Amino acid sequence: MERRTIEPRPGWQQTVEEQGLIYPLTRYPDDSLRPYWDESAYYAFSLAEVEALEDVVEELHRMCLAAADHIVTADRFADLGITDPRVADAVAEAWRRRAELPSLYGRFDLRYDGTGPAKLLEYNADTPTSLVEAASPQWFWMEERFPGADQWNSLHERLVAAWKKQAALLPPGSPLYFAYSSADELGEDLMTVAYLQETADQAGLDTAWISVEEIGWDWLSGRFVDQRLRFIRSCFKLYPWEWLTTDRFADHVLATLDNGGGTGTTLWIEPAWKMLLSNKALLAILWELYPGHPNLLPAYLDGPRELATTAGYVAKPLLGREGAGVTVHAPDSAGNLPALREEPCCYQELAPLPDFDGNRVVLGAWVVEDESAGLGIRESAGLVTDEYARFLPHVIL
């Protein structure tokens, strides 16, 4: 694994925008615009490195599914902050019926520098983004800059194949809706949903699109409807389950939830059981179930324990995105007990991100269904990968 500098292509911004990345720049607090898509450098991997990482990702995915089963069977929903019994019941039923429910994709965030085992930082299996840039623009970048080379990237083909395979699980006679939140000003949610809809179209599905804010409720029929009052029988939503189950329409969501077997009226994708995997408490439960695993970092729910005085720790809110609310704590050699956060957190061992010439890197490894499918790389200047991170392409050489 190497970071190599390269001259950006002339007109790169227009090129990636035409390929679906309509948010190639990030606005900073000083009102300046800087590249989010950054092709002034790239990462080069050997085939052996990628094959080893693929194995790690699929093993981690299997471990996460085992942890999800443990949470349900041991009734540990409270550890995830799921205290509403209706939500817990919905998640448990979705897990038991998971073979009947479409489930598409997820993204592992990994710490890896090419010299030691990859370490799991977190798993976003409900509403992962940075998909468009990982699937499309970086592939075309590689074809233009390194013709004949390869890339860890089978995202598009696997997504189309997944929709074809799972089409039989969708309610017949109505389109599959794709929903995003219009509150996203960057357009990332919109383009992620548009891209996923494109893969479903290529799989031969009947699709439609809608913003979450445009979804209506028909009081007469007791069903969700679109702007033309058509029933929404199935919907892929880039909208977190923790919002869907707490917003003002949450009662309707839970009352009309199709959790497999045609028991409700609206089938939501990703399914409710994905709440088990996109919660940072998963990290602590994984460490409890697989202590000492080479691809895990020690993590706890009741405090940092020995991490406070040994390696240091990172406190992560159970629910959060783009590094929001994450705090980094160096080890206290004096042995002082740390003050715990008021909100529930996962306390994970501090594993500083690999530093390549001042650029701290995180690997975003994609899973489609149960198989490894690709890689997206983000860099940041700080210790936490946040909304100011940059996306860099990669190549296998």
Coordinates of C-alpha atoms in Angstrom, one line a residue:
M1 CA 0.0 0.0 0.0
E2 CA 1.6 3.3 -1.2
R3 CA 0.4 6.8 -1.6
R4 CA 1.6 8.3 -4.8
T5 CA 1.2 11.8 -6.2
I6 CA 0.0 12.4 -9.7
E7 CA -1.1 15.4 -11.9
P8 CA -4.9 15.8 -11.9
R9 CA -6.5 15.4 -15.3
P10 CA -7.4 18.6 -17.1
G11 CA -11.1 19.3 -16.6
W12 CA -11.4 16.7 -13.9
Q13 CA -14.2 18.5 -12.1
Q14 CA -16.5 18.5 -15.1
T15 CA -15.6 14.9 -15.8
V16 CA -16.6 13.5 -12.4
E17 CA -19.7 15.6 -12.3
E18 CA -20.8 14.0 -15.6
Q19 CA -20.2 10.6 -14.0
G20 CA -22.6 11.4 -11.2
L21 CA -20.4 13.0 -8.6
I22 CA -22.1 16.4 -8.5
Y23 CA -20.4 17.3 -5.1
P24 CA -16.7 17.3 -6.1
L25 CA -15.9 20.2 -3.9
T26 CA -16.4 20.8 -0.1
R27 CA -17.1 24.2 1.4
Y28 CA -14.9 24.9 4.4
P29 CA -15.7 27.2 7.4
D30 CA -13.7 30.0 5.8
D31 CA -16.1 29.8 2.8
S32 CA -13.4 28.4 0.6
L33 CA -14.1 25.5 -1.8
R34 CA -11.6 22.6 -1.9
P35 CA -11.7 19.3 -3.7
Y36 CA -13.6 16.5 -2.1
W37 CA -12.7 14.3 -5.1
D38 CA -8.9 14.5 -4.9
E39 CA -7.0 13.0 -7.8
S40 CA -3.8 14.8 -7.0
A41 CA -2.7 11.5 -5.4
Y42 CA -3.8 7.9 -5.4
Y43 CA -3.2 4.7 -3.5
A44 CA -1.6 1.7 -5.0
F45 CA -2.1 -1.8 -3.7
S46 CA -0.7 -5.2 -4.6
L47 CA -3.1 -8.0 -5.5
A48 CA -2.1 -10.0 -2.5
E49 CA -3.0 -7.1 -0.2
V50 CA -6.5 -6.7 -1.8
E51 CA -7.2 -10.4 -1.6
A52 CA -6.2 -10.5 2.0
L53 CA -8.5 -7.5 2.7
E54 CA -11.4 -9.1 0.9
D55 CA -11.1 -12.1 3.2
V56 CA -11.0 -9.9 6.3
V57 CA -14.1 -8.0 5.2
E58 CA -16.1 -11.1 4.6
E59 CA -15.0 -12.6 7.9
L60 CA -15.9 -9.4 9.7
H61 CA -19.3 -9.4 8.0
R62 CA -19.9 -13.0 9.3
M63 CA -18.9 -12.0 12.8
C64 CA -21.3 -9.0 12.7
L65 CA -24.2 -11.2 11.7
A66 CA -23.3 -13.6 14.6
A67 CA -23.2 -10.6 16.9
A68 CA -26.7 -9.5 15.6
D69 CA -28.1 -12.9 16.3
H70 CA -26.6 -12.7 19.9
I71 CA -28.2 -9.3 20.5
V72 CA -31.6 -10.6 19.5
T73 CA -31.4 -14.0 21.3
A74 CA -29.9 -12.5 24.4
D75 CA -32.3 -9.5 24.3
R76 CA -29.6 -6.9 24.5
F77 CA -31.5 -4.2 22.8
A78 CA -31.0 -1.8 25.7
D79 CA -27.2 -1.9 25.1
L80 CA -28.0 -0.4 21.7
G81 CA -30.2 2.3 23.2
I82 CA -33.3 0.6 21.8
T83 CA -35.7 0.9 24.7
D84 CA -39.0 1.2 22.8
P85 CA -40.5 -2.4 22.9
R86 CA -42.2 -1.8 19.6
V87 CA -38.9 -1.0 17.9
A88 CA -37.2 -4.0 19.6
D89 CA -40.0 -6.3 18.5
A90 CA -39.8 -5.0 14.9
V91 CA -36.0 -5.5 14.8
A92 CA -36.2 -8.9 16.3
E93 CA -39.0 -10.0 13.8
A94 CA -37.0 -8.6 10.9
W95 CA -34.0 -10.6 12.0
R96 CA -35.9 -13.8 12.3
R97 CA -37.4 -13.3 8.9
R98 CA -34.3 -11.9 7.3
A99 CA -34.3 -14.6 4.5
E100 CA -37.6 -13.0 3.3
L101 CA -36.4 -9.4 3.4
P102 CA -34.2 -7.7 0.7
S103 CA -30.9 -6.5 2.1
L104 CA -28.5 -4.8 -0.2
Y105 CA -25.2 -3.3 1.0
G106 CA -22.9 -1.9 3.8
R107 CA -19.5 -0.3 4.3
F108 CA -16.8 -1.2 6.7
D109 CA -14.4 1.5 7.8
L110 CA -11.0 0.0 8.4
R111 CA -7.7 1.1 9.8
Y112 CA -5.0 -0.3 7.5
D113 CA -1.5 0.8 6.5
G114 CA -0.2 -2.2 4.6
T115 CA 2.0 -3.5 7.4
G116 CA -0.3 -5.1 9.9
P117 CA -3.8 -6.6 10.2
A118 CA -6.7 -4.3 9.2
K119 CA -8.7 -3.1 12.2
L120 CA -12.5 -2.5 12.3
L121 CA -13.3 1.1 13.1
E122 CA -17.1 0.8 12.5
Y123 CA -19.7 -0.7 10.2
N124 CA -22.4 1.4 8.4
A125 CA -24.9 -1.1 7.1
D126 CA -28.0 1.1 7.0
T127 CA -27.3 4.3 5.2
P128 CA -23.7 4.2 3.9
T129 CA -22.7 6.9 1.4
S130 CA -19.6 7.6 -0.7
L131 CA -20.9 4.8 -2.9
V132 CA -21.2 6.8 -6.2
E133 CA -17.5 7.9 -6.1
A134 CA -16.4 4.4 -5.2
A135 CA -18.4 2.6 -7.9
S136 CA -18.2 4.9 -10.9
P137 CA -15.7 7.9 -11.1
Q138 CA -12.8 6.1 -9.6
W139 CA -13.3 3.2 -12.1
F140 CA -13.3 5.6 -15.1
W141 CA -10.3 7.4 -13.6
M142 CA -8.4 4.1 -13.5
E143 CA -9.3 3.2 -17.1
E144 CA -8.0 6.6 -18.2
R145 CA -4.9 6.9 -16.1
F146 CA -3.9 3.3 -15.8
P147 CA -5.3 1.4 -18.8
G148 CA -5.0 -2.4 -18.3
A149 CA -4.7 -2.1 -14.5
D150 CA -7.2 -3.4 -12.1
Q151 CA -9.1 -2.0 -9.1
W152 CA -10.9 -3.5 -6.1
N153 CA -14.3 -2.6 -7.5
S154 CA -17.1 -4.9 -8.6
L155 CA -19.8 -2.7 -7.0
H156 CA -21.9 -2.0 -10.0
E157 CA -22.1 -5.6 -11.2
R158 CA -22.8 -6.9 -7.7
L159 CA -25.5 -4.4 -7.1
V160 CA -27.3 -5.2 -10.3
A161 CA -27.0 -8.9 -9.6
A162 CA -28.3 -8.4 -6.0
W163 CA -31.4 -6.6 -7.3
K164 CA -32.1 -9.4 -9.8
K165 CA -31.7 -12.1 -7.0
Q166 CA -33.9 -10.3 -4.5
A167 CA -36.6 -9.2 -7.0
A168 CA -38.7 -12.1 -5.9
L169 CA -38.9 -10.7 -2.4
L170 CA -40.5 -7.5 -3.5
P171 CA -44.3 -7.0 -3.4
P172 CA -45.6 -7.6 -6.9
G173 CA -47.6 -5.2 -9.0
S174 CA -46.1 -1.9 -7.6
P175 CA -42.8 -0.1 -8.2
L176 CA -39.9 -0.1 -5.8
Y177 CA -39.6 3.5 -4.6
F178 CA -36.2 5.1 -3.9
A179 CA -36.3 7.8 -1.2
Y180 CA -33.8 10.4 -0.1
S181 CA -34.0 13.4 2.2
S182 CA -34.3 16.8 0.4
A183 CA -32.7 18.3 3.5
D184 CA -29.3 17.2 2.1
E185 CA -28.0 20.4 0.4
L186 CA -24.9 18.8 -1.1
G187 CA -26.8 16.3 -3.3
E188 CA -24.9 13.3 -2.0
D189 CA -28.1 11.5 -0.8
L190 CA -29.9 12.3 -4.0
M191 CA -27.1 11.0 -6.2
T192 CA -26.6 7.9 -4.0
V193 CA -30.3 7.0 -4.4
A194 CA -30.3 7.9 -8.1
Y195 CA -27.3 5.6 -8.6
L196 CA -28.9 2.7 -6.7
Q197 CA -32.2 3.2 -8.7
E198 CA -30.1 3.0 -11.9
T199 CA -28.7 -0.4 -10.8
A200 CA -32.3 -1.6 -10.0
D201 CA -33.5 -0.4 -13.4
Q202 CA -30.7 -2.3 -15.0
A203 CA -31.8 -5.4 -13.1
G204 CA -35.2 -5.0 -14.7
L205 CA -37.2 -3.7 -11.7
D206 CA -40.0 -1.2 -12.0
T207 CA -38.9 1.8 -10.0
A208 CA -39.9 5.3 -8.9
W209 CA -38.3 8.0 -6.8
I210 CA -39.5 10.3 -4.1
S211 CA -38.1 12.5 -1.3
V212 CA -38.8 11.4 2.2
E213 CA -40.5 14.7 2.8
E214 CA -42.9 14.0 -0.1
I215 CA -44.1 10.6 1.3
G216 CA -47.7 11.1 2.5
W217 CA -50.1 9.3 4.8
D218 CA -53.6 8.3 3.6
W219 CA -55.8 8.4 6.7
L220 CA -58.6 6.6 4.9
S221 CA -56.6 3.6 3.9
G222 CA -54.0 3.7 6.6
R223 CA -51.1 3.5 4.2
F224 CA -48.1 5.5 2.9
V225 CA -48.7 7.1 -0.5
D226 CA -46.7 9.1 -3.1
Q227 CA -47.7 12.5 -4.5
R228 CA -50.3 10.8 -6.7
L229 CA -51.8 8.9 -3.8
R230 CA -50.4 5.6 -5.0
F231 CA -49.7 3.1 -2.3
I232 CA -46.0 2.7 -1.4
R233 CA -45.6 -1.1 -1.0
S234 CA -41.8 -1.1 -1.1
C235 CA -39.2 1.6 -0.6
F236 CA -35.4 1.8 -0.4
K237 CA -34.8 4.7 1.9
L238 CA -31.5 6.5 2.5
Y239 CA -32.9 7.6 5.8
P240 CA -31.7 6.1 9.1
W241 CA -33.9 3.7 11.0
E242 CA -33.3 5.6 14.2
W243 CA -35.0 8.6 12.5
L244 CA -37.7 6.5 10.9
T245 CA -38.7 5.0 14.2
T246 CA -38.7 8.3 16.2
D247 CA -40.0 10.9 13.7
R248 CA -43.6 12.1 13.9
F249 CA -44.7 9.3 11.5
A250 CA -42.9 6.6 13.5
D251 CA -46.2 5.1 14.7
H252 CA -47.4 4.7 11.2
V253 CA -44.1 3.1 10.2
L254 CA -44.3 0.5 12.9
A255 CA -48.0 -0.2 12.5
T256 CA -47.7 -0.8 8.7
L257 CA -44.3 -2.5 8.6
D258 CA -43.9 -5.4 6.2
N259 CA -41.3 -7.5 7.9
G260 CA -41.6 -10.4 5.5
G261 CA -44.4 -12.8 4.8
G262 CA -46.7 -10.1 3.7
T263 CA -47.6 -9.1 7.3
G264 CA -47.8 -5.4 6.7
T265 CA -48.1 -2.9 4.0
T266 CA -44.7 -1.2 3.4
L267 CA -41.5 -3.1 2.9
W268 CA -38.5 -0.9 3.8
I269 CA -35.0 -1.4 2.5
E270 CA -32.6 -1.7 4.2
P271 CA -34.6 -3.9 6.7
A272 CA -35.1 -3.0 10.3
W273 CA -32.5 -5.5 11.5
K274 CA -29.8 -3.3 10.0
M275 CA -30.2 -1.2 13.2
L276 CA -28.2 -4.0 14.9
L277 CA -25.1 -3.4 12.6
S278 CA -25.1 0.4 12.3
N279 CA -24.9 1.0 16.1
K280 CA -21.5 1.6 17.6
A281 CA -22.5 -0.7 20.5
L282 CA -21.8 -3.5 17.9
L283 CA -18.1 -2.8 18.3
A284 CA -18.2 -3.6 22.1
I285 CA -20.3 -6.7 21.6
L286 CA -17.9 -8.0 18.9
W287 CA -15.0 -7.6 21.3
E288 CA -17.0 -9.4 24.0
L289 CA -17.7 -12.3 21.6
Y290 CA -14.3 -12.4 19.9
P291 CA -11.8 -11.1 22.4
G292 CA -8.3 -10.6 21.0
H293 CA -9.4 -11.0 17.4
P294 CA -6.7 -9.6 15.2
N295 CA -9.1 -7.4 13.2
L296 CA -10.9 -5.9 16.2
L297 CA -10.0 -3.1 18.6
P298 CA -10.9 -3.5 22.3
A299 CA -14.2 -1.7 22.9
Y300 CA -16.5 -1.3 25.9
L301 CA -19.9 0.2 26.7
D302 CA -19.4 1.0 30.4
G303 CA -16.3 3.1 30.0
P304 CA -12.8 3.0 28.6
R305 CA -11.5 0.6 31.4
E306 CA -7.8 -0.1 30.9
L307 CA -7.7 1.9 27.7
A308 CA -7.7 5.2 29.7
T309 CA -4.2 4.5 31.0
T310 CA -2.7 2.3 28.3
A311 CA -3.4 3.0 24.6
G312 CA -5.9 5.8 25.0
Y313 CA -9.4 5.6 23.6
V314 CA -12.0 7.1 21.3
A315 CA -15.5 7.8 22.6
K316 CA -18.1 7.3 19.9
P317 CA -21.9 8.1 20.3
L318 CA -23.9 4.9 19.6
L319 CA -25.5 6.7 16.7
G320 CA -23.7 9.3 14.6
R321 CA -22.3 10.0 11.2
E322 CA -19.3 11.8 9.6
G323 CA -17.4 11.7 12.9
A324 CA -20.0 13.8 14.7
G325 CA -19.6 13.7 18.5
V326 CA -16.5 11.6 18.4
T327 CA -13.8 12.5 20.9
V328 CA -10.2 11.3 21.1
H329 CA -8.4 10.7 24.4
A330 CA -4.7 10.1 24.8
P331 CA -3.6 7.7 27.6
D332 CA -3.4 9.2 31.1
S333 CA -0.1 8.0 32.6
A334 CA -1.0 9.4 36.0
G335 CA -3.9 6.9 36.2
N336 CA -6.7 9.4 36.6
L337 CA -10.1 8.1 36.0
P338 CA -11.7 9.8 33.0
A339 CA -15.1 11.5 33.1
L340 CA -17.6 9.5 31.2
R341 CA -19.8 11.0 28.6
E342 CA -23.4 11.7 29.6
E343 CA -24.8 10.2 26.4
P344 CA -24.3 6.4 25.8
C345 CA -21.1 5.8 24.0
C346 CA -18.8 3.0 22.8
Y347 CA -15.3 3.4 24.1
Q348 CA -12.9 2.0 21.6
E349 CA -9.1 1.7 21.7
L350 CA -7.3 4.6 20.2
A351 CA -5.7 3.4 17.0
P352 CA -4.3 6.5 15.2
L353 CA -5.1 6.5 11.5
P354 CA -2.1 5.8 9.2
D355 CA -0.3 9.0 8.3
F356 CA 0.9 9.3 4.7
D357 CA 2.7 12.6 4.5
G358 CA 0.3 14.3 6.9
N359 CA -2.8 12.6 5.3
R360 CA -4.7 10.3 7.6
V361 CA -6.5 7.6 5.7
V362 CA -9.5 5.3 6.3
L363 CA -10.4 2.4 4.0
G364 CA -14.1 2.1 3.2
A365 CA -14.6 -1.6 2.2
W366 CA -17.9 -2.4 0.6
V367 CA -20.1 -5.4 1.0
V368 CA -23.0 -6.3 -1.3
E369 CA -25.3 -8.9 0.2
D370 CA -22.7 -11.1 1.9
E371 CA -19.7 -10.6 -0.4
S372 CA -16.8 -8.1 -0.6
A373 CA -17.4 -5.7 -3.5
G374 CA -15.0 -2.8 -3.5
L375 CA -13.0 0.0 -1.9
G376 CA -13.3 3.7 -1.3
I377 CA -10.5 5.7 0.4
R378 CA -11.0 8.9 2.4
E379 CA -8.3 11.1 3.8
S380 CA -8.4 13.8 6.4
A381 CA -6.0 16.2 8.0
G382 CA -7.3 15.6 11.6
L383 CA -7.6 12.6 13.8
V384 CA -11.3 12.1 13.0
T385 CA -12.6 11.4 9.5
D386 CA -15.3 14.0 9.2
E387 CA -17.3 16.0 6.6
Y388 CA -14.1 17.6 5.4
A389 CA -12.5 14.4 4.4
R390 CA -11.3 13.9 0.8
F391 CA -11.9 10.9 -1.5
L392 CA -8.9 9.5 -3.4
P393 CA -9.0 6.8 -6.0
H394 CA -6.9 3.6 -5.9
V395 CA -5.4 1.0 -8.3
I396 CA -4.0 -2.5 -8.1
L397 CA -0.6 -2.6 -9.6

